[in-house]
């Protein structure tokens, strides 16, 4: 990683207020131009997304910013994240639906409906990740490459998605009470 990228990341993680001035000077114009040119987003949406990105990078003690692996320039890494955020916003606004549940095998119609209904309870992002990985068979590596985010982020996102879905669905099914035959 270039030393100026490394220094900026360290300063941001340390909470240095001057680092945000450098952040704005270096990346804000580039990110805003991408949002305008590639996604045709209005200025107010761009401002909201820029704020959300800054907060997301520093949430959980800078977990996402710490995930920067230095395999590309900081600008390239941020642009990849930015494009996904812009695309997510466009999808949310357009009401774009995720692909319908398609079973891998041919289970019974009831099982397909139950799985479809269960996936329907998950958030849009969780549903997408769970379907792509567990139903469509994408590896964590393939998902990470496709979404241009670290593989460990995919792994933790999948784990959290499964946990959230389990909580939504509820505790494991209980055995029905034993039926006492009457004579």
XYZ file of N, CA, C and O in Angstrom:
732
model
N 0.863 -1.169 0.000
C 0.000 0.000 0.000
C 0.899 1.219 0.000
O 1.950 1.239 0.618
N 0.456 2.205 -0.704
C 1.194 3.461 -0.692
C 1.190 4.006 0.721
O 0.224 3.861 1.458
N 2.283 4.638 1.080
C 2.404 5.108 2.457
C 1.344 6.155 2.790
O 0.862 6.205 3.918
N 0.945 6.968 1.804
C -0.090 7.970 2.109
C -1.433 7.313 2.379
O -2.193 7.777 3.216
N -1.730 6.194 1.702
C -2.956 5.446 1.990
C -2.892 4.854 3.395
O -3.838 4.951 4.173
N -1.763 4.215 3.700
C -1.589 3.602 5.021
C -1.702 4.652 6.125
O -2.390 4.454 7.118
N -1.063 5.793 5.914
C -1.114 6.862 6.915
C -2.538 7.370 7.115
O -2.971 7.599 8.246
N -3.263 7.547 6.003
C -4.629 8.047 6.105
C -5.518 7.058 6.861
O -6.303 7.454 7.726
N -5.403 5.774 6.547
C -6.198 4.759 7.244
C -5.897 4.790 8.739
O -6.814 4.775 9.571
N -4.634 4.846 9.094
C -4.258 4.891 10.505
C -4.809 6.138 11.195
O -5.289 6.078 12.327
N -4.744 7.282 10.505
C -5.252 8.523 11.082
C -6.769 8.472 11.260
O -7.297 8.928 12.282
N -7.468 7.916 10.267
C -8.924 7.797 10.375
C -9.302 6.899 11.550
O -10.211 7.218 12.317
N -8.607 5.783 11.673
C -8.898 4.854 12.770
C -8.570 5.460 14.127
O -9.222 5.137 15.115
N -7.592 6.363 14.149
C -7.223 7.025 15.403
C -8.160 8.181 15.731
O -8.079 8.774 16.801
N -9.063 8.529 14.786
C -10.019 9.609 15.033
C -9.449 10.988 14.787
O -9.995 11.977 15.286
N -8.400 11.088 14.017
C -7.773 12.379 13.708
C -8.709 13.211 12.830
O -9.023 12.812 11.710
N -9.183 14.367 13.320
C -10.120 15.176 12.542
C -9.518 15.714 11.235
O -10.236 15.905 10.262
N -8.211 15.923 11.201
C -7.608 16.398 9.944
C -7.646 15.311 8.869
O -7.616 15.618 7.681
N -7.719 14.064 9.293
C -7.796 12.964 8.324
C -9.084 13.061 7.509
O -9.106 12.729 6.329
N -10.171 13.532 8.148
C -11.429 13.659 7.410
C -11.358 14.761 6.362
O -11.977 14.649 5.310
N -10.577 15.782 6.622
C -10.387 16.825 5.602
C -9.654 16.242 4.392
O -10.022 16.512 3.252
N -8.626 15.430 4.667
C -7.905 14.784 3.570
C -8.816 13.785 2.846
O -8.811 13.689 1.629
N -9.598 13.050 3.625
C -10.561 12.090 3.053
C -11.478 12.812 2.059
O -11.662 12.360 0.937
N -12.065 13.917 2.516
C -12.974 14.679 1.660
C -12.267 15.204 0.417
O -12.825 15.161 -0.678
N -11.056 15.699 0.581
C -10.323 16.256 -0.558
C -9.954 15.174 -1.574
O -10.060 15.396 -2.781
N -9.553 14.006 -1.097
C -9.083 12.953 -2.003
C -10.200 12.122 -2.623
O -10.132 11.763 -3.804
N -11.218 11.784 -1.844
C -12.174 10.786 -2.312
C -13.566 11.311 -2.625
O -14.251 10.766 -3.480
N -14.005 12.305 -1.942
C -15.361 12.821 -2.141
C -15.639 13.191 -3.601
O -16.665 12.771 -4.150
N -14.760 13.947 -4.274
C -15.034 14.287 -5.672
C -15.099 13.055 -6.580
O -15.952 12.977 -7.467
N -14.226 12.092 -6.339
C -14.202 10.883 -7.165
C -15.488 10.083 -6.965
O -16.136 9.660 -7.936
N -15.870 9.883 -5.697
C -17.068 9.101 -5.396
C -18.335 9.798 -5.904
O -19.226 9.151 -6.467
N -18.398 11.099 -5.717
C -19.569 11.851 -6.193
C -19.672 11.775 -7.714
O -20.775 11.626 -8.262
N -18.544 11.852 -8.409
C -18.557 11.765 -9.875
C -19.057 10.404 -10.345
O -19.827 10.310 -11.309
N -18.642 9.344 -9.667
C -19.121 8.002 -10.019
C -20.632 7.925 -9.837
O -21.348 7.408 -10.701
N -21.128 8.439 -8.721
C -22.568 8.382 -8.442
C -23.354 9.174 -9.492
O -24.418 8.731 -9.929
N -22.832 10.318 -9.876
C -23.524 11.131 -10.899
C -23.443 10.486 -12.278
O -24.442 10.348 -12.975
N -22.242 10.105 -12.679
C -22.006 9.620 -14.037
C -22.566 8.216 -14.267
O -23.269 7.981 -15.236
N -22.261 7.282 -13.376
C -22.638 5.892 -13.597
C -24.050 5.546 -13.121
O -24.692 4.674 -13.689
N -24.500 6.242 -12.072
C -25.782 5.869 -11.476
C -26.833 6.967 -11.567
O -27.959 6.767 -11.162
N -26.431 8.113 -12.070
C -27.343 9.253 -12.265
C -28.095 9.616 -10.982
O -29.296 9.868 -10.986
N -27.367 9.617 -9.872
C -27.983 9.932 -8.588
C -28.033 11.441 -8.378
O -27.098 12.152 -8.752
N -29.100 11.934 -7.775
C -29.189 13.372 -7.474
C -28.257 13.738 -6.318
O -27.882 12.885 -5.502
N -27.884 15.019 -6.222
C -26.932 15.463 -5.193
C -27.324 15.086 -3.763
O -26.463 14.709 -2.964
N -28.611 15.152 -3.434
C -29.013 14.829 -2.058
C -28.789 13.352 -1.733
O -28.398 13.010 -0.616
N -29.008 12.465 -2.713
C -28.729 11.044 -2.489
C -27.229 10.796 -2.353
O -26.799 9.983 -1.535
N -26.454 11.503 -3.143
C -24.998 11.362 -3.073
C -24.499 11.769 -1.692
O -23.688 11.068 -1.083
N -25.009 12.884 -1.181
C -24.603 13.337 0.153
C -24.976 12.314 1.222
O -24.184 12.024 2.115
N -26.189 11.774 1.131
C -26.619 10.761 2.100
C -25.721 9.524 2.037
O -25.315 8.979 3.068
N -25.419 9.074 0.816
C -24.576 7.894 0.663
C -23.151 8.138 1.157
O -22.528 7.249 1.735
N -22.625 9.336 0.912
C -21.283 9.660 1.400
C -21.236 9.609 2.926
O -20.290 9.081 3.513
N -22.269 10.142 3.543
C -22.339 10.112 5.015
C -22.464 8.676 5.518
O -21.786 8.278 6.462
N -23.321 7.891 4.866
C -23.493 6.492 5.256
C -22.194 5.708 5.092
O -21.869 4.866 5.934
N -21.467 5.977 4.015
C -20.201 5.284 3.787
C -19.198 5.606 4.897
O -18.565 4.706 5.442
N -19.079 6.878 5.233
C -18.146 7.280 6.288
C -18.503 6.595 7.608
O -17.621 6.080 8.312
N -19.785 6.566 7.933
C -20.213 5.919 9.178
C -19.968 4.414 9.136
O -19.513 3.824 10.113
N -20.255 3.798 7.995
C -20.073 2.352 7.875
C -18.600 1.965 8.006
O -18.275 0.942 8.604
N -17.716 2.783 7.460
C -16.288 2.470 7.536
C -15.783 2.491 8.976
O -14.855 1.766 9.319
N -16.399 3.317 9.805
C -15.913 3.459 11.177
C -16.762 2.736 12.216
O -16.383 2.685 13.383
N -17.902 2.170 11.809
C -18.724 1.401 12.756
C -17.910 0.251 13.329
O -17.004 -0.263 12.677
N -18.285 -0.167 14.515
C -17.629 -1.301 15.187
C -16.119 -1.103 15.248
O -15.343 -1.962 14.829
N -15.705 0.058 15.754
C -14.285 0.389 15.908
C -13.518 0.327 14.589
O -12.375 -0.109 14.541
N -14.173 0.734 13.523
C -13.502 0.786 12.226
C -13.317 -0.564 11.576
O -12.413 -0.769 10.769
N -14.213 -1.494 11.872
C -14.090 -2.875 11.375
C -13.964 -2.926 9.862
O -13.097 -3.615 9.320
N -14.815 -2.193 9.144
C -14.762 -2.254 7.684
C -13.491 -1.594 7.154
O -12.861 -2.109 6.228
N -13.089 -0.498 7.741
C -11.864 0.167 7.313
C -10.650 -0.715 7.612
O -9.710 -0.783 6.823
N -10.707 -1.427 8.717
C -9.621 -2.361 9.050
C -9.576 -3.542 8.082
O -8.555 -4.219 7.966
N -10.688 -3.810 7.398
C -10.744 -4.918 6.445
C -10.009 -4.595 5.139
O -9.803 -5.482 4.315
N -9.610 -3.351 4.980
C -8.856 -2.958 3.790
C -7.562 -3.758 3.750
O -6.730 -3.640 4.629
N -7.404 -4.574 2.713
C -6.283 -5.515 2.648
C -5.064 -4.961 1.916
O -4.087 -5.671 1.742
N -5.147 -3.767 1.418
C -4.027 -3.114 0.762
C -3.628 -3.794 -0.539
O -2.498 -3.667 -0.990
N -4.533 -4.551 -1.152
C -4.247 -5.217 -2.417
C -4.428 -4.261 -3.587
O -3.946 -4.518 -4.683
N -5.130 -3.185 -3.370
C -5.346 -2.139 -4.373
C -5.188 -0.806 -3.656
O -5.081 -0.763 -2.424
N -5.204 0.252 -4.426
C -5.118 1.559 -3.776
C -6.373 1.782 -2.942
O -7.422 1.180 -3.199
N -6.255 2.634 -1.954
C -7.399 2.947 -1.111
C -8.538 3.506 -1.955
O -9.701 3.168 -1.743
N -8.201 4.315 -2.941
C -9.229 4.888 -3.813
C -9.975 3.798 -4.580
O -11.200 3.809 -4.649
N -9.252 2.842 -5.146
C -9.896 1.744 -5.887
C -10.791 0.921 -4.977
O -11.904 0.539 -5.356
N -10.311 0.634 -3.783
C -11.082 -0.139 -2.820
C -12.369 0.594 -2.446
O -13.454 0.006 -2.430
N -12.252 1.896 -2.177
C -13.431 2.687 -1.823
C -14.408 2.781 -2.989
O -15.626 2.736 -2.791
N -13.883 2.915 -4.198
C -14.759 3.005 -5.368
C -15.576 1.726 -5.554
O -16.750 1.785 -5.927
N -14.966 0.574 -5.279
C -15.700 -0.692 -5.384
C -16.834 -0.739 -4.366
O -17.970 -1.097 -4.698
N -16.533 -0.362 -3.130
C -17.563 -0.323 -2.091
C -18.647 0.676 -2.484
O -19.847 0.414 -2.356
N -18.239 1.820 -2.966
C -19.149 2.904 -3.346
C -20.112 2.458 -4.442
O -21.309 2.725 -4.375
N -19.581 1.795 -5.451
C -20.439 1.341 -6.557
C -21.529 0.402 -6.046
O -22.666 0.469 -6.481
N -21.183 -0.470 -5.119
C -22.192 -1.387 -4.561
C -23.236 -0.635 -3.757
O -24.422 -0.957 -3.821
N -22.820 0.379 -3.024
C -23.785 1.179 -2.258
C -24.723 1.930 -3.201
O -25.923 2.014 -2.952
N -24.183 2.479 -4.272
C -25.012 3.187 -5.258
C -25.982 2.219 -5.924
O -27.165 2.530 -6.088
N -25.476 1.060 -6.296
C -26.320 0.051 -6.930
C -27.417 -0.421 -5.989
O -28.572 -0.574 -6.394
N -27.079 -0.634 -4.727
C -28.091 -1.030 -3.733
C -29.195 0.015 -3.625
O -30.377 -0.322 -3.548
N -28.798 1.283 -3.604
C -29.796 2.358 -3.533
C -30.706 2.330 -4.755
O -31.926 2.431 -4.636
N -30.121 2.168 -5.937
C -30.929 2.114 -7.161
C -31.885 0.927 -7.131
O -33.036 1.053 -7.526
N -31.404 -0.207 -6.658
C -32.266 -1.391 -6.586
C -33.414 -1.171 -5.613
O -34.555 -1.542 -5.886
N -33.095 -0.593 -4.448
C -34.159 -0.326 -3.467
C -35.200 0.617 -4.045
O -36.395 0.430 -3.846
N -34.759 1.622 -4.745
C -35.679 2.614 -5.299
C -36.515 2.058 -6.440
O -37.645 2.470 -6.636
N -35.940 1.151 -7.210
C -36.667 0.621 -8.369
C -37.618 -0.498 -7.984
O -38.435 -0.923 -8.796
N -37.472 -0.985 -6.739
C -38.324 -2.101 -6.312
C -37.891 -3.393 -6.954
O -38.657 -4.335 -7.043
N -36.647 -3.443 -7.425
C -36.107 -4.636 -8.075
C -36.185 -5.816 -7.112
O -35.746 -5.726 -5.982
N -36.758 -6.886 -7.580
C -36.913 -8.069 -6.739
C -35.772 -9.036 -6.996
O -35.232 -9.112 -8.081
N -35.452 -9.788 -5.988
C -34.449 -10.831 -6.127
C -35.057 -12.007 -6.880
O -36.274 -12.163 -6.927
N -34.216 -12.848 -7.470
C -34.743 -14.008 -8.192
C -35.579 -14.884 -7.267
O -35.292 -14.983 -6.079
N -36.589 -15.492 -7.816
C -37.468 -16.356 -7.025
C -36.692 -17.584 -6.569
O -35.724 -17.994 -7.196
N -37.147 -18.168 -5.478
C -36.512 -19.366 -4.945
C -36.628 -20.496 -5.956
O -37.688 -20.781 -6.477
N -35.492 -21.119 -6.248
C -35.478 -22.269 -7.146
C -34.771 -23.398 -6.411
O -33.599 -23.273 -6.091
N -35.463 -24.482 -6.117
C -34.813 -25.566 -5.381
C -33.729 -26.240 -6.210
O -33.822 -26.330 -7.419
N -32.681 -26.730 -5.540
C -31.608 -27.423 -6.242
C -32.083 -28.782 -6.725
O -31.786 -29.189 -7.840
N -32.793 -29.470 -5.884
C -33.346 -30.756 -6.260
C -34.830 -30.561 -6.477
O -35.295 -29.447 -6.535
N -35.560 -31.590 -6.610
C -36.997 -31.449 -6.797
C -37.724 -31.909 -5.548
O -38.340 -32.966 -5.544
N -37.655 -31.131 -4.475
C -38.372 -31.532 -3.269
C -39.871 -31.362 -3.495
O -40.304 -30.814 -4.482
N -40.614 -31.806 -2.531
C -42.059 -31.697 -2.658
C -42.467 -30.246 -2.783
O -41.731 -29.332 -2.403
N -43.614 -30.015 -3.324
C -44.127 -28.656 -3.492
C -44.236 -27.972 -2.140
O -43.877 -26.810 -2.000
N -44.667 -28.701 -1.111
C -44.788 -28.116 0.215
C -43.435 -27.649 0.741
O -43.328 -26.566 1.321
N -42.394 -28.453 0.538
C -41.057 -28.080 1.005
C -40.558 -26.846 0.258
O -39.955 -25.952 0.846
N -40.817 -26.775 -1.033
C -40.409 -25.603 -1.821
C -41.118 -24.349 -1.331
O -40.504 -23.291 -1.199
N -42.421 -24.488 -1.076
C -43.176 -23.338 -0.595
C -42.693 -22.897 0.782
O -42.561 -21.708 1.051
N -42.410 -23.868 1.659
C -41.919 -23.541 2.989
C -40.567 -22.832 2.908
O -40.355 -21.810 3.564
N -39.656 -23.338 2.082
C -38.343 -22.705 1.932
C -38.494 -21.311 1.343
O -37.834 -20.361 1.784
N -39.364 -21.165 0.372
C -39.596 -19.858 -0.246
C -40.164 -18.868 0.767
O -39.733 -17.723 0.852
N -41.127 -19.327 1.544
C -41.709 -18.462 2.572
C -40.671 -18.094 3.636
O -40.626 -16.958 4.086
N -39.838 -19.060 4.004
C -38.810 -18.795 5.007
C -37.820 -17.755 4.479
O -37.491 -16.797 5.176
N -37.338 -17.927 3.257
C -36.429 -16.936 2.672
C -37.111 -15.582 2.544
O -36.473 -14.547 2.695
N -38.400 -15.586 2.287
C -39.147 -14.333 2.170
C -39.178 -13.535 3.463
O -39.396 -12.331 3.444
N -38.933 -14.180 4.592
C -38.916 -13.492 5.883
C -37.607 -12.735 6.108
O -37.549 -11.838 6.929
N -36.574 -13.124 5.383
C -35.258 -12.499 5.557
C -35.229 -11.137 4.872
O -36.022 -10.851 3.978
N -34.275 -10.307 5.302
C -34.100 -9.012 4.640
C -33.618 -9.259 3.211
O -33.154 -10.353 2.878
N -33.710 -8.254 2.393
C -33.324 -8.380 0.991
C -31.869 -8.840 0.857
O -31.564 -9.751 0.097
N -30.974 -8.213 1.626
C -29.547 -8.578 1.557
C -29.324 -10.007 2.046
O -28.622 -10.789 1.407
N -29.924 -10.355 3.191
C -29.769 -11.706 3.721
C -30.317 -12.735 2.737
O -29.698 -13.766 2.492
N -31.484 -12.455 2.173
C -32.114 -13.372 1.222
C -31.193 -13.597 0.034
O -30.989 -14.724 -0.418
N -30.601 -12.506 -0.468
C -29.699 -12.605 -1.617
C -28.499 -13.497 -1.276
O -28.165 -14.428 -2.013
N -27.839 -13.213 -0.146
C -26.656 -13.986 0.230
C -26.988 -15.453 0.485
O -26.283 -16.355 0.016
N -28.060 -15.705 1.238
C -28.440 -17.083 1.547
C -28.799 -17.856 0.283
O -28.393 -19.010 0.113
N -29.544 -17.223 -0.603
C -29.930 -17.903 -1.829
C -28.725 -18.179 -2.718
O -28.553 -19.289 -3.209
N -27.875 -17.179 -2.900
C -26.723 -17.360 -3.778
C -25.781 -18.440 -3.243
O -25.262 -19.243 -4.011
N -25.585 -18.469 -1.936
C -24.635 -19.425 -1.369
C -25.237 -20.818 -1.177
O -24.695 -21.799 -1.671
N -26.361 -20.894 -0.482
C -26.893 -22.194 -0.111
C -27.800 -22.809 -1.171
O -27.935 -24.026 -1.240
N -28.438 -21.999 -1.977
C -29.373 -22.539 -2.968
C -28.699 -22.636 -4.340
O -28.714 -23.675 -4.983
N -28.084 -21.518 -4.765
C -27.470 -21.489 -6.092
C -26.050 -22.041 -6.097
O -25.444 -22.180 -7.159
N -25.490 -22.302 -4.908
C -24.205 -22.975 -4.826
C -22.968 -22.110 -5.038
O -21.898 -22.636 -5.325
N -23.092 -20.796 -4.897
C -21.918 -19.933 -5.051
C -21.028 -20.107 -3.826
O -21.512 -20.126 -2.694
N -19.724 -20.185 -4.044
C -18.788 -20.254 -2.917
C -18.636 -18.861 -2.314
O -18.974 -17.855 -2.944
N -18.115 -18.818 -1.102
C -17.855 -17.520 -0.470
C -16.866 -16.715 -1.299
O -17.002 -15.505 -1.452
N -15.889 -17.392 -1.876
C -14.892 -16.725 -2.726
C -15.548 -16.113 -3.963
O -15.255 -14.979 -4.334
N -16.463 -16.867 -4.606
C -17.155 -16.349 -5.794
C -18.023 -15.142 -5.449
O -18.063 -14.161 -6.194
N -18.726 -15.234 -4.324
C -19.551 -14.103 -3.893
C -18.686 -12.879 -3.613
O -19.022 -11.764 -4.020
N -17.561 -13.079 -2.926
C -16.670 -11.966 -2.601
C -16.132 -11.316 -3.871
O -16.097 -10.086 -3.978
N -15.741 -12.126 -4.833
C -15.216 -11.583 -6.090
C -16.306 -10.836 -6.852
O -16.075 -9.744 -7.379
N -17.500 -11.410 -6.889
C -18.609 -10.783 -7.610
C -19.017 -9.453 -6.989
O -19.282 -8.479 -7.690
N -19.064 -9.414 -5.664
C -19.492 -8.208 -4.955
C -18.328 -7.261 -4.642
O -18.538 -6.170 -4.126
N -17.122 -7.722 -4.930
C -15.909 -6.939 -4.704
C -15.771 -6.496 -3.254
O -15.521 -5.330 -2.957
N -15.955 -7.458 -2.370
C -15.743 -7.210 -0.946
C -14.931 -8.385 -0.402
O -14.892 -9.445 -1.013
N -14.283 -8.217 0.740
C -13.439 -9.287 1.276
C -14.221 -10.569 1.562
O -15.386 -10.532 1.965
N -13.544 -11.688 1.363
C -14.163 -12.987 1.582
C -14.593 -13.172 3.034
O -15.651 -13.747 3.300
N -13.796 -12.637 3.979
C -14.182 -12.779 5.378
C -15.450 -11.982 5.687
O -16.215 -12.331 6.573
N -15.704 -10.925 4.937
C -16.947 -10.165 5.104
C -18.135 -11.009 4.656
O -19.180 -11.020 5.313
N -17.966 -11.731 3.554
C -19.024 -12.623 3.067
C -19.301 -13.706 4.113
O -20.454 -13.988 4.442
N -18.238 -14.306 4.631
C -18.407 -15.382 5.617
C -19.165 -14.893 6.843
O -20.112 -15.551 7.301
N -18.780 -13.732 7.368
C -19.471 -13.230 8.555
C -20.886 -12.781 8.223
O -21.805 -12.961 9.015
N -21.100 -12.222 7.031
C -22.452 -11.812 6.620
C -23.364 -13.021 6.497
O -24.527 -12.977 6.899
N -22.852 -14.110 5.937
C -23.647 -15.334 5.820
C -23.989 -15.897 7.195
O -25.124 -16.313 7.433
N -23.024 -15.891 8.091
C -23.278 -16.403 9.444
C -24.341 -15.570 10.145
O -25.255 -16.113 10.777
N -24.223 -14.243 10.029
C -25.224 -13.375 10.658
C -26.590 -13.541 9.998
O -27.618 -13.529 10.682
N -26.620 -13.718 8.680
C -27.889 -13.902 7.975
C -28.581 -15.181 8.450
O -29.796 -15.185 8.682
N -27.809 -16.246 8.597
C -28.381 -17.505 9.084
C -28.926 -17.338 10.496
O -30.023 -17.815 10.813
N -28.171 -16.649 11.350
C -28.608 -16.432 12.730
C -29.893 -15.619 12.770
O -30.827 -15.959 13.500
N -29.932 -14.538 11.971
C -31.148 -13.704 11.945
C -32.338 -14.497 11.439
O -33.437 -14.397 11.979
N -32.135 -15.299 10.402
C -33.242 -16.086 9.852
C -33.725 -17.120 10.868
O -34.930 -17.332 11.018
N -32.802 -17.733 11.592
C -33.202 -18.695 12.630
C -34.037 -18.018 13.700
O -35.014 -18.580 14.189
N -33.653 -16.791 14.078
C -34.420 -16.065 15.090
C -35.810 -15.713 14.578
O -36.791 -15.762 15.311
N -35.900 -15.333 13.297
C -37.196 -14.976 12.716
C -38.106 -16.192 12.671
O -39.280 -16.125 13.026
N -37.546 -17.313 12.246
C -38.338 -18.528 12.105
C -38.723 -19.078 13.472
O -39.784 -19.643 13.654
N -37.869 -18.885 14.443
C -38.171 -19.339 15.805
C -37.348 -20.545 16.183
O -36.526 -21.041 15.429
N -37.600 -21.001 17.374
C -36.876 -22.156 17.911
C -37.190 -23.384 17.083
O -38.207 -23.440 16.391
N -36.321 -24.391 17.161
C -36.589 -25.636 16.439
C -37.960 -26.193 16.809
O -38.429 -26.001 17.928
N -38.557 -26.860 15.865
C -39.899 -27.417 16.089
C -39.869 -28.379 17.268
O -38.967 -29.179 17.409
N -40.861 -28.238 18.096
C -40.968 -29.118 19.254
C -41.764 -30.345 18.883
O -42.642 -30.295 18.032
N -41.453 -31.424 19.570
C -42.211 -32.642 19.332
C -43.633 -32.432 19.844
O -43.829 -31.822 20.891
N -44.602 -32.928 19.091
C -45.969 -32.796 19.594
C -46.129 -33.631 20.863
O -45.416 -34.603 21.063
N -47.045 -33.235 21.713
C -47.235 -34.013 22.944
C -47.639 -35.435 22.594
O -48.315 -35.681 21.607
N -47.169 -36.341 23.426
C -47.485 -37.767 23.188
C -48.982 -37.964 23.299
O -49.621 -37.457 24.219
N -49.500 -38.666 22.342
C -50.951 -38.902 22.332
C -51.222 -40.167 23.145
O -50.681 -41.222 22.902
N -52.073 -40.023 24.142
C -52.433 -41.144 24.969
C -53.689 -41.773 24.399
O -54.719 -41.102 24.297
N -53.565 -43.002 23.973
C -54.758 -43.630 23.397
C -55.851 -43.822 24.448
O -55.580 -44.127 25.596
N -57.051 -43.611 24.023
C -58.189 -43.830 24.912
C -58.893 -45.090 24.477
O -58.997 -45.392 23.307
N -59.343 -45.855 25.439
C -60.025 -47.123 25.118
C -61.478 -46.949 25.133
O -62.198 -46.456 25.792
